[in-house]
Structure formats: C-alpha cells, structure tokens
Amino acid sequence: MSNLGKAVLAWDEFLQRDDYRERLDQLRQWFRASGRTSLMDQGDAATEQLVEALSETALQVGSEGMPLGYKSYPDWVRLGVLGTIARWGAGEGTTCRHAPSIARPRPVVSAAWKPDLVVCTACLHLLELPHSSAANHTCDGCGYVVPNTEILYSFTISHGWLMWQAGACADCRFWTP
Ligand SMILES: [Zn+2]
Ligand SMILES: [Zn+2]
C-alpha cells in the first residue's frame, strides 16, 4: 500500500474515535512531523487545507444533509471520500482544466467511479458515464451490476467543499430513505 493509502487509513481510524476532537491537535502535529506522506511535499497552505478537509467528519448524505455519524458510513464510502481528498491534495489525481486546488476552497465534485478525478461545478459532464453502460449501473459498494428490475440508489456525500457521488444497490444502501 502507498504511503498515502496508509495515511488515509490512519486518518479514517482516527475520525472514528470518540475523543477525536481532543486528539486532533496532536494528530495534526504528527501529520506535519511524520514526513511519511507525499502530502508533506505540498506547500504549507495546501497541507493545512488538506488537514482541515480530512478532519471534517460531517459527512452528509444527499441534499437534505441527512445527519449520520461518521461511523455509520460503510468503509467504501468513508475511504472513498478520504482517499479522493488525499490524492487530490497530494496532487496525485487529475482535475478538470480549471485546476481546482485544495488550497483554494470552492465547491468541487468527484465520483466513486472515477476516484482520481476532481472537477469544478462547471465540469460535471466529465464525471458522466454512458447511460446504457454497465458501469453506469454498477454498485460502487460491491461491484454488483444492478439489472433494470432493481434500483441503483444514487447519492451524494458532502464533505467540506467536496461533493462525492456514488451509487448503491439495495444491499449496500446504508441509509433509510
Ligand atoms: Zn472545471
Ligand atoms: Zn452493492
């Protein structure tokens, strides 16, 4: 696993702690001092923004912002969101031509099916999949290709200024509509 992947797992584990707020400053110091990740190669401003972004636990489902605790999200959602933010912040992913940067907070969008792409709100078409493709009917949680007789539940998670889109089959849906 890459250093970035390890950092995301460590961060995820941390956010699930009940005392994470008290320990946050400690973790920030560790993160800055560790030099374990390529995040440290970025400018201080970007690193600071990334720490802020990853520290935000208020994941919300859908436009109504359904309040679910961080721990109630399944692994594939938590790690999907954190991983996207981490790769984006480390400059390992790609963006739309407007080059949204984690050091310049503004709304950006990504999707589970294109985990290395972050786009601005004017470039949502870059995240679209061909309508009739199998990929467009695949559950991002388990990989099940949902047939037309069943429902693929599309949802959006907001995390700070990042919106993350995904689809879940009935078995992988983690919220009550
Ligand atoms: Zn754009
Ligand atoms: Zn599924």
JSON list of C-alpha atoms and ligand atoms in Angstrom, two decimals:
[
{"chain": "A", "resi": 1, "resn": "MET", "atom": "CA", "xyz": [0.00, 0.00, 0.00]},
{"chain": "A", "resi": 2, "resn": "SER", "atom": "CA", "xyz": [1.21, 3.51, -0.77]},
{"chain": "A", "resi": 3, "resn": "ASN", "atom": "CA", "xyz": [2.14, 5.94, 1.98]},
{"chain": "A", "resi": 4, "resn": "LEU", "atom": "CA", "xyz": [-0.88, 7.99, 1.01]},
{"chain": "A", "resi": 5, "resn": "GLY", "atom": "CA", "xyz": [-3.11, 4.94, 1.38]},
{"chain": "A", "resi": 6, "resn": "LYS", "atom": "CA", "xyz": [-1.68, 4.30, 4.85]},
{"chain": "A", "resi": 7, "resn": "ALA", "atom": "CA", "xyz": [-2.23, 7.91, 5.83]},
{"chain": "A", "resi": 8, "resn": "VAL", "atom": "CA", "xyz": [-5.88, 7.68, 4.74]},
{"chain": "A", "resi": 9, "resn": "LEU", "atom": "CA", "xyz": [-6.42, 4.53, 6.79]},
{"chain": "A", "resi": 10, "resn": "ALA", "atom": "CA", "xyz": [-4.80, 6.12, 9.83]},
{"chain": "A", "resi": 11, "resn": "TRP", "atom": "CA", "xyz": [-6.94, 9.21, 9.38]},
{"chain": "A", "resi": 12, "resn": "ASP", "atom": "CA", "xyz": [-10.10, 7.17, 8.99]},
{"chain": "A", "resi": 13, "resn": "GLU", "atom": "CA", "xyz": [-9.36, 5.18, 12.14]},
{"chain": "A", "resi": 14, "resn": "PHE", "atom": "CA", "xyz": [-8.74, 8.41, 13.99]},
{"chain": "A", "resi": 15, "resn": "LEU", "atom": "CA", "xyz": [-12.03, 10.01, 12.91]},
{"chain": "A", "resi": 16, "resn": "GLN", "atom": "CA", "xyz": [-13.90, 7.04, 14.34]},
{"chain": "A", "resi": 17, "resn": "ARG", "atom": "CA", "xyz": [-12.55, 7.66, 17.83]},
{"chain": "A", "resi": 18, "resn": "ASP", "atom": "CA", "xyz": [-14.93, 9.18, 20.34]},
{"chain": "A", "resi": 19, "resn": "ASP", "atom": "CA", "xyz": [-12.23, 11.56, 21.59]},
{"chain": "A", "resi": 20, "resn": "TYR", "atom": "CA", "xyz": [-11.05, 12.64, 18.16]},
{"chain": "A", "resi": 21, "resn": "ARG", "atom": "CA", "xyz": [-11.69, 16.33, 18.74]},
{"chain": "A", "resi": 22, "resn": "GLU", "atom": "CA", "xyz": [-9.42, 16.41, 21.77]},
{"chain": "A", "resi": 23, "resn": "ARG", "atom": "CA", "xyz": [-6.78, 14.49, 19.89]},
{"chain": "A", "resi": 24, "resn": "LEU", "atom": "CA", "xyz": [-6.99, 16.46, 16.69]},
{"chain": "A", "resi": 25, "resn": "ASP", "atom": "CA", "xyz": [-4.22, 18.89, 17.50]},
{"chain": "A", "resi": 26, "resn": "GLN", "atom": "CA", "xyz": [-2.00, 16.00, 18.43]},
{"chain": "A", "resi": 27, "resn": "LEU", "atom": "CA", "xyz": [-2.71, 14.32, 15.14]},
{"chain": "A", "resi": 28, "resn": "ARG", "atom": "CA", "xyz": [-2.06, 17.49, 13.18]},
{"chain": "A", "resi": 29, "resn": "GLN", "atom": "CA", "xyz": [1.36, 17.71, 14.74]},
{"chain": "A", "resi": 30, "resn": "TRP", "atom": "CA", "xyz": [2.04, 14.08, 13.96]},
{"chain": "A", "resi": 31, "resn": "PHE", "atom": "CA", "xyz": [0.88, 14.57, 10.42]},
{"chain": "A", "resi": 32, "resn": "ARG", "atom": "CA", "xyz": [3.15, 17.55, 9.86]},
{"chain": "A", "resi": 33, "resn": "ALA", "atom": "CA", "xyz": [6.11, 15.98, 11.56]},
{"chain": "A", "resi": 34, "resn": "SER", "atom": "CA", "xyz": [5.80, 12.47, 10.16]},
{"chain": "A", "resi": 35, "resn": "GLY", "atom": "CA", "xyz": [7.10, 13.17, 6.68]},
{"chain": "A", "resi": 36, "resn": "ARG", "atom": "CA", "xyz": [5.50, 9.83, 5.82]},
{"chain": "A", "resi": 37, "resn": "THR", "atom": "CA", "xyz": [3.37, 11.07, 3.04]},
{"chain": "A", "resi": 38, "resn": "SER", "atom": "CA", "xyz": [3.80, 12.94, -0.15]},
{"chain": "A", "resi": 39, "resn": "LEU", "atom": "CA", "xyz": [1.36, 15.45, 1.29]},
{"chain": "A", "resi": 40, "resn": "MET", "atom": "CA", "xyz": [4.30, 17.00, 3.03]},
{"chain": "A", "resi": 41, "resn": "ASP", "atom": "CA", "xyz": [5.77, 17.89, -0.33]},
{"chain": "A", "resi": 42, "resn": "GLN", "atom": "CA", "xyz": [2.99, 20.35, -0.92]},
{"chain": "A", "resi": 43, "resn": "GLY", "atom": "CA", "xyz": [3.07, 23.94, 0.20]},
{"chain": "A", "resi": 44, "resn": "ASP", "atom": "CA", "xyz": [2.14, 24.69, 3.79]},
{"chain": "A", "resi": 45, "resn": "ALA", "atom": "CA", "xyz": [-1.13, 26.31, 2.76]},
{"chain": "A", "resi": 46, "resn": "ALA", "atom": "CA", "xyz": [-2.22, 23.27, 0.80]},
{"chain": "A", "resi": 47, "resn": "THR", "atom": "CA", "xyz": [-1.17, 20.93, 3.59]},
{"chain": "A", "resi": 48, "resn": "GLU", "atom": "CA", "xyz": [-3.10, 22.97, 6.10]},
{"chain": "A", "resi": 49, "resn": "GLN", "atom": "CA", "xyz": [-6.19, 22.93, 3.88]},
{"chain": "A", "resi": 50, "resn": "LEU", "atom": "CA", "xyz": [-5.85, 19.20, 3.45]},
{"chain": "A", "resi": 51, "resn": "VAL", "atom": "CA", "xyz": [-5.60, 18.62, 7.18]},
{"chain": "A", "resi": 52, "resn": "GLU", "atom": "CA", "xyz": [-8.71, 20.73, 7.63]},
{"chain": "A", "resi": 53, "resn": "ALA", "atom": "CA", "xyz": [-10.54, 18.88, 4.88]},
{"chain": "A", "resi": 54, "resn": "LEU", "atom": "CA", "xyz": [-9.65, 15.44, 6.21]},
{"chain": "A", "resi": 55, "resn": "SER", "atom": "CA", "xyz": [-10.54, 16.45, 9.76]},
{"chain": "A", "resi": 56, "resn": "GLU", "atom": "CA", "xyz": [-14.08, 17.38, 8.86]},
{"chain": "A", "resi": 57, "resn": "THR", "atom": "CA", "xyz": [-16.29, 14.47, 9.91]},
{"chain": "A", "resi": 58, "resn": "ALA", "atom": "CA", "xyz": [-19.61, 15.93, 8.92]},
{"chain": "A", "resi": 59, "resn": "LEU", "atom": "CA", "xyz": [-20.30, 13.60, 6.04]},
{"chain": "A", "resi": 60, "resn": "GLN", "atom": "CA", "xyz": [-23.79, 14.24, 4.78]},
{"chain": "A", "resi": 61, "resn": "VAL", "atom": "CA", "xyz": [-26.00, 12.19, 2.52]},
{"chain": "A", "resi": 62, "resn": "GLY", "atom": "CA", "xyz": [-27.99, 13.93, -0.17]},
{"chain": "A", "resi": 63, "resn": "SER", "atom": "CA", "xyz": [-29.22, 17.47, -0.43]},
{"chain": "A", "resi": 64, "resn": "GLU", "atom": "CA", "xyz": [-31.14, 17.35, 2.85]},
{"chain": "A", "resi": 65, "resn": "GLY", "atom": "CA", "xyz": [-27.88, 16.65, 4.63]},
{"chain": "A", "resi": 66, "resn": "MET", "atom": "CA", "xyz": [-29.08, 13.61, 6.49]},
{"chain": "A", "resi": 67, "resn": "PRO", "atom": "CA", "xyz": [-27.20, 13.65, 9.80]},
{"chain": "A", "resi": 68, "resn": "LEU", "atom": "CA", "xyz": [-25.38, 10.36, 10.20]},
{"chain": "A", "resi": 69, "resn": "GLY", "atom": "CA", "xyz": [-22.38, 9.92, 12.46]},
{"chain": "A", "resi": 70, "resn": "TYR", "atom": "CA", "xyz": [-19.07, 9.28, 10.75]},
{"chain": "A", "resi": 71, "resn": "LYS", "atom": "CA", "xyz": [-19.03, 5.71, 11.98]},
{"chain": "A", "resi": 72, "resn": "SER", "atom": "CA", "xyz": [-22.37, 4.93, 10.38]},
{"chain": "A", "resi": 73, "resn": "TYR", "atom": "CA", "xyz": [-20.90, 5.20, 6.91]},
{"chain": "A", "resi": 74, "resn": "PRO", "atom": "CA", "xyz": [-19.55, 1.98, 5.43]},
{"chain": "A", "resi": 75, "resn": "ASP", "atom": "CA", "xyz": [-15.83, 1.59, 4.71]},
{"chain": "A", "resi": 76, "resn": "TRP", "atom": "CA", "xyz": [-16.18, 2.04, 0.99]},
{"chain": "A", "resi": 77, "resn": "VAL", "atom": "CA", "xyz": [-17.82, 5.44, 1.48]},
{"chain": "A", "resi": 78, "resn": "ARG", "atom": "CA", "xyz": [-15.51, 6.79, 4.20]},
{"chain": "A", "resi": 79, "resn": "LEU", "atom": "CA", "xyz": [-12.36, 5.60, 2.49]},
{"chain": "A", "resi": 80, "resn": "GLY", "atom": "CA", "xyz": [-13.66, 6.65, -0.91]},
{"chain": "A", "resi": 81, "resn": "VAL", "atom": "CA", "xyz": [-14.18, 10.22, 0.25]},
{"chain": "A", "resi": 82, "resn": "LEU", "atom": "CA", "xyz": [-10.97, 10.49, 2.29]},
{"chain": "A", "resi": 83, "resn": "GLY", "atom": "CA", "xyz": [-8.91, 8.82, -0.43]},
{"chain": "A", "resi": 84, "resn": "THR", "atom": "CA", "xyz": [-10.19, 11.22, -3.06]},
{"chain": "A", "resi": 85, "resn": "ILE", "atom": "CA", "xyz": [-9.37, 14.23, -0.88]},
{"chain": "A", "resi": 86, "resn": "ALA", "atom": "CA", "xyz": [-5.93, 12.86, -0.02]},
{"chain": "A", "resi": 87, "resn": "ARG", "atom": "CA", "xyz": [-4.96, 12.12, -3.63]},
{"chain": "A", "resi": 88, "resn": "TRP", "atom": "CA", "xyz": [-6.30, 15.46, -4.78]},
{"chain": "A", "resi": 89, "resn": "GLY", "atom": "CA", "xyz": [-4.43, 17.30, -2.04]},
{"chain": "A", "resi": 90, "resn": "ALA", "atom": "CA", "xyz": [-1.24, 15.41, -2.82]},
{"chain": "A", "resi": 91, "resn": "GLY", "atom": "CA", "xyz": [-1.51, 16.29, -6.49]},
{"chain": "A", "resi": 92, "resn": "GLU", "atom": "CA", "xyz": [-1.77, 12.62, -7.47]},
{"chain": "A", "resi": 93, "resn": "GLY", "atom": "CA", "xyz": [-5.09, 12.80, -9.22]},
{"chain": "A", "resi": 94, "resn": "THR", "atom": "CA", "xyz": [-6.35, 14.74, -12.20]},
{"chain": "A", "resi": 95, "resn": "THR", "atom": "CA", "xyz": [-8.74, 17.68, -12.35]},
{"chain": "A", "resi": 96, "resn": "CYS", "atom": "CA", "xyz": [-10.79, 19.49, -14.94]},
{"chain": "A", "resi": 97, "resn": "ARG", "atom": "CA", "xyz": [-8.99, 22.17, -16.94]},
{"chain": "A", "resi": 98, "resn": "HIS", "atom": "CA", "xyz": [-9.93, 24.78, -14.33]},
{"chain": "A", "resi": 99, "resn": "ALA", "atom": "CA", "xyz": [-7.48, 23.05, -11.98]},
{"chain": "A", "resi": 100, "resn": "PRO", "atom": "CA", "xyz": [-9.39, 23.31, -8.69]},
{"chain": "A", "resi": 101, "resn": "SER", "atom": "CA", "xyz": [-6.91, 23.23, -5.84]},
{"chain": "A", "resi": 102, "resn": "ILE", "atom": "CA", "xyz": [-7.34, 22.19, -2.24]},
{"chain": "A", "resi": 103, "resn": "ALA", "atom": "CA", "xyz": [-5.53, 25.38, -1.31]},
{"chain": "A", "resi": 104, "resn": "ARG", "atom": "CA", "xyz": [-8.31, 27.46, -2.90]},
{"chain": "A", "resi": 105, "resn": "PRO", "atom": "CA", "xyz": [-11.53, 26.27, -1.29]},
{"chain": "A", "resi": 106, "resn": "ARG", "atom": "CA", "xyz": [-14.56, 26.27, -3.56]},
{"chain": "A", "resi": 107, "resn": "PRO", "atom": "CA", "xyz": [-17.14, 23.60, -4.42]},
{"chain": "A", "resi": 108, "resn": "VAL", "atom": "CA", "xyz": [-15.73, 20.61, -6.28]},
{"chain": "A", "resi": 109, "resn": "VAL", "atom": "CA", "xyz": [-17.23, 17.29, -7.29]},
{"chain": "A", "resi": 110, "resn": "SER", "atom": "CA", "xyz": [-15.88, 13.77, -7.63]},
{"chain": "A", "resi": 111, "resn": "ALA", "atom": "CA", "xyz": [-17.38, 10.34, -8.09]},
{"chain": "A", "resi": 112, "resn": "ALA", "atom": "CA", "xyz": [-16.73, 6.85, -6.78]},
{"chain": "A", "resi": 113, "resn": "TRP", "atom": "CA", "xyz": [-16.39, 5.51, -10.32]},
{"chain": "A", "resi": 114, "resn": "LYS", "atom": "CA", "xyz": [-13.63, 7.99, -11.25]},
{"chain": "A", "resi": 115, "resn": "PRO", "atom": "CA", "xyz": [-11.69, 8.08, -7.99]},
{"chain": "A", "resi": 116, "resn": "ASP", "atom": "CA", "xyz": [-8.78, 10.17, -9.27]},
{"chain": "A", "resi": 117, "resn": "LEU", "atom": "CA", "xyz": [-10.75, 12.95, -10.90]},
{"chain": "A", "resi": 118, "resn": "VAL", "atom": "CA", "xyz": [-11.89, 16.15, -9.18]},
{"chain": "A", "resi": 119, "resn": "VAL", "atom": "CA", "xyz": [-13.84, 18.70, -11.20]},
{"chain": "A", "resi": 120, "resn": "CYS", "atom": "CA", "xyz": [-15.38, 22.11, -10.63]},
{"chain": "A", "resi": 121, "resn": "THR", "atom": "CA", "xyz": [-19.14, 22.52, -10.77]},
{"chain": "A", "resi": 122, "resn": "ALA", "atom": "CA", "xyz": [-18.97, 23.71, -14.39]},
{"chain": "A", "resi": 123, "resn": "CYS", "atom": "CA", "xyz": [-17.40, 20.42, -15.48]},
{"chain": "A", "resi": 124, "resn": "LEU", "atom": "CA", "xyz": [-19.83, 17.80, -14.13]},
{"chain": "A", "resi": 125, "resn": "HIS", "atom": "CA", "xyz": [-20.09, 16.24, -17.60]},
{"chain": "A", "resi": 126, "resn": "LEU", "atom": "CA", "xyz": [-16.57, 14.84, -17.11]},
{"chain": "A", "resi": 127, "resn": "LEU", "atom": "CA", "xyz": [-17.97, 12.53, -14.41]},
{"chain": "A", "resi": 128, "resn": "GLU", "atom": "CA", "xyz": [-20.82, 11.18, -16.52]},
{"chain": "A", "resi": 129, "resn": "LEU", "atom": "CA", "xyz": [-20.85, 7.59, -17.69]},
{"chain": "A", "resi": 130, "resn": "PRO", "atom": "CA", "xyz": [-22.51, 6.41, -20.91]},
{"chain": "A", "resi": 131, "resn": "HIS", "atom": "CA", "xyz": [-26.16, 5.98, -19.94]},
{"chain": "A", "resi": 132, "resn": "SER", "atom": "CA", "xyz": [-26.56, 2.37, -21.00]},
{"chain": "A", "resi": 133, "resn": "SER", "atom": "CA", "xyz": [-23.08, 1.18, -19.99]},
{"chain": "A", "resi": 134, "resn": "ALA", "atom": "CA", "xyz": [-22.66, -1.50, -17.31]},
{"chain": "A", "resi": 135, "resn": "ALA", "atom": "CA", "xyz": [-20.51, 0.96, -15.37]},
{"chain": "A", "resi": 136, "resn": "ASN", "atom": "CA", "xyz": [-23.50, 3.28, -15.11]},
{"chain": "A", "resi": 137, "resn": "HIS", "atom": "CA", "xyz": [-25.49, 0.51, -13.39]},
{"chain": "A", "resi": 138, "resn": "THR", "atom": "CA", "xyz": [-22.76, -0.80, -11.10]},
{"chain": "A", "resi": 139, "resn": "CYS", "atom": "CA", "xyz": [-22.96, -0.56, -7.32]},
{"chain": "A", "resi": 140, "resn": "ASP", "atom": "CA", "xyz": [-19.88, 1.28, -6.06]},
{"chain": "A", "resi": 141, "resn": "GLY", "atom": "CA", "xyz": [-20.00, -0.65, -2.81]},
{"chain": "A", "resi": 142, "resn": "CYS", "atom": "CA", "xyz": [-19.88, -4.26, -4.05]},
{"chain": "A", "resi": 143, "resn": "GLY", "atom": "CA", "xyz": [-19.50, -4.10, -7.81]},
{"chain": "A", "resi": 144, "resn": "TYR", "atom": "CA", "xyz": [-22.89, -5.68, -8.47]},
{"chain": "A", "resi": 145, "resn": "VAL", "atom": "CA", "xyz": [-24.31, -4.70, -11.85]},
{"chain": "A", "resi": 146, "resn": "VAL", "atom": "CA", "xyz": [-27.86, -3.74, -10.95]},
{"chain": "A", "resi": 147, "resn": "PRO", "atom": "CA", "xyz": [-30.41, -5.04, -13.51]},
{"chain": "A", "resi": 148, "resn": "ASN", "atom": "CA", "xyz": [-33.24, -2.84, -14.76]},
{"chain": "A", "resi": 149, "resn": "THR", "atom": "CA", "xyz": [-35.68, -4.65, -12.48]},
{"chain": "A", "resi": 150, "resn": "GLU", "atom": "CA", "xyz": [-33.86, -3.34, -9.40]},
{"chain": "A", "resi": 151, "resn": "ILE", "atom": "CA", "xyz": [-32.93, 0.13, -8.17]},
{"chain": "A", "resi": 152, "resn": "LEU", "atom": "CA", "xyz": [-29.45, 1.62, -8.04]},
{"chain": "A", "resi": 153, "resn": "TYR", "atom": "CA", "xyz": [-29.64, 4.30, -5.36]},
{"chain": "A", "resi": 154, "resn": "SER", "atom": "CA", "xyz": [-27.63, 7.35, -6.42]},
{"chain": "A", "resi": 155, "resn": "PHE", "atom": "CA", "xyz": [-26.43, 9.56, -3.63]},
{"chain": "A", "resi": 156, "resn": "THR", "atom": "CA", "xyz": [-24.06, 12.42, -2.91]},
{"chain": "A", "resi": 157, "resn": "ILE", "atom": "CA", "xyz": [-21.89, 12.81, 0.16]},
{"chain": "A", "resi": 158, "resn": "SER", "atom": "CA", "xyz": [-20.70, 16.28, 1.03]},
{"chain": "A", "resi": 159, "resn": "HIS", "atom": "CA", "xyz": [-17.51, 16.64, 2.96]},
{"chain": "A", "resi": 160, "resn": "GLY", "atom": "CA", "xyz": [-16.31, 20.17, 3.45]},
{"chain": "A", "resi": 161, "resn": "TRP", "atom": "CA", "xyz": [-16.43, 21.66, -0.03]},
{"chain": "A", "resi": 162, "resn": "LEU", "atom": "CA", "xyz": [-16.12, 18.29, -1.78]},
{"chain": "A", "resi": 163, "resn": "MET", "atom": "CA", "xyz": [-19.19, 16.52, -3.12]},
{"chain": "A", "resi": 164, "resn": "TRP", "atom": "CA", "xyz": [-18.72, 12.82, -3.79]},
{"chain": "A", "resi": 165, "resn": "GLN", "atom": "CA", "xyz": [-21.20, 10.90, -5.91]},
{"chain": "A", "resi": 166, "resn": "ALA", "atom": "CA", "xyz": [-21.83, 7.17, -5.78]},
{"chain": "A", "resi": 167, "resn": "GLY", "atom": "CA", "xyz": [-24.46, 4.53, -6.40]},
{"chain": "A", "resi": 168, "resn": "ALA", "atom": "CA", "xyz": [-25.52, 1.73, -4.06]},
{"chain": "A", "resi": 169, "resn": "CYS", "atom": "CA", "xyz": [-27.51, -1.44, -4.64]},
{"chain": "A", "resi": 170, "resn": "ALA", "atom": "CA", "xyz": [-30.26, -2.34, -2.15]},
{"chain": "A", "resi": 171, "resn": "ASP", "atom": "CA", "xyz": [-27.86, -4.41, -0.06]},
{"chain": "A", "resi": 172, "resn": "CYS", "atom": "CA", "xyz": [-25.23, -1.66, 0.12]},
{"chain": "A", "resi": 173, "resn": "ARG", "atom": "CA", "xyz": [-27.59, 1.20, 0.85]},
{"chain": "A", "resi": 174, "resn": "PHE", "atom": "CA", "xyz": [-26.67, 2.39, 4.36]},
{"chain": "A", "resi": 175, "resn": "TRP", "atom": "CA", "xyz": [-29.36, 5.00, 5.00]},
{"chain": "A", "resi": 176, "resn": "THR", "atom": "CA", "xyz": [-33.12, 4.76, 5.39]},
{"chain": "A", "resi": 177, "resn": "PRO", "atom": "CA", "xyz": [-34.87, 6.82, 2.74]},
{"chain": "B", "resi": 1, "resn": "ZN", "atom": "ZN", "xyz": [-13.87, 22.86, -14.47]},
{"chain": "B", "resi": 2, "resn": "ZN", "atom": "ZN", "xyz": [-23.82, -3.26, -3.59]}
]
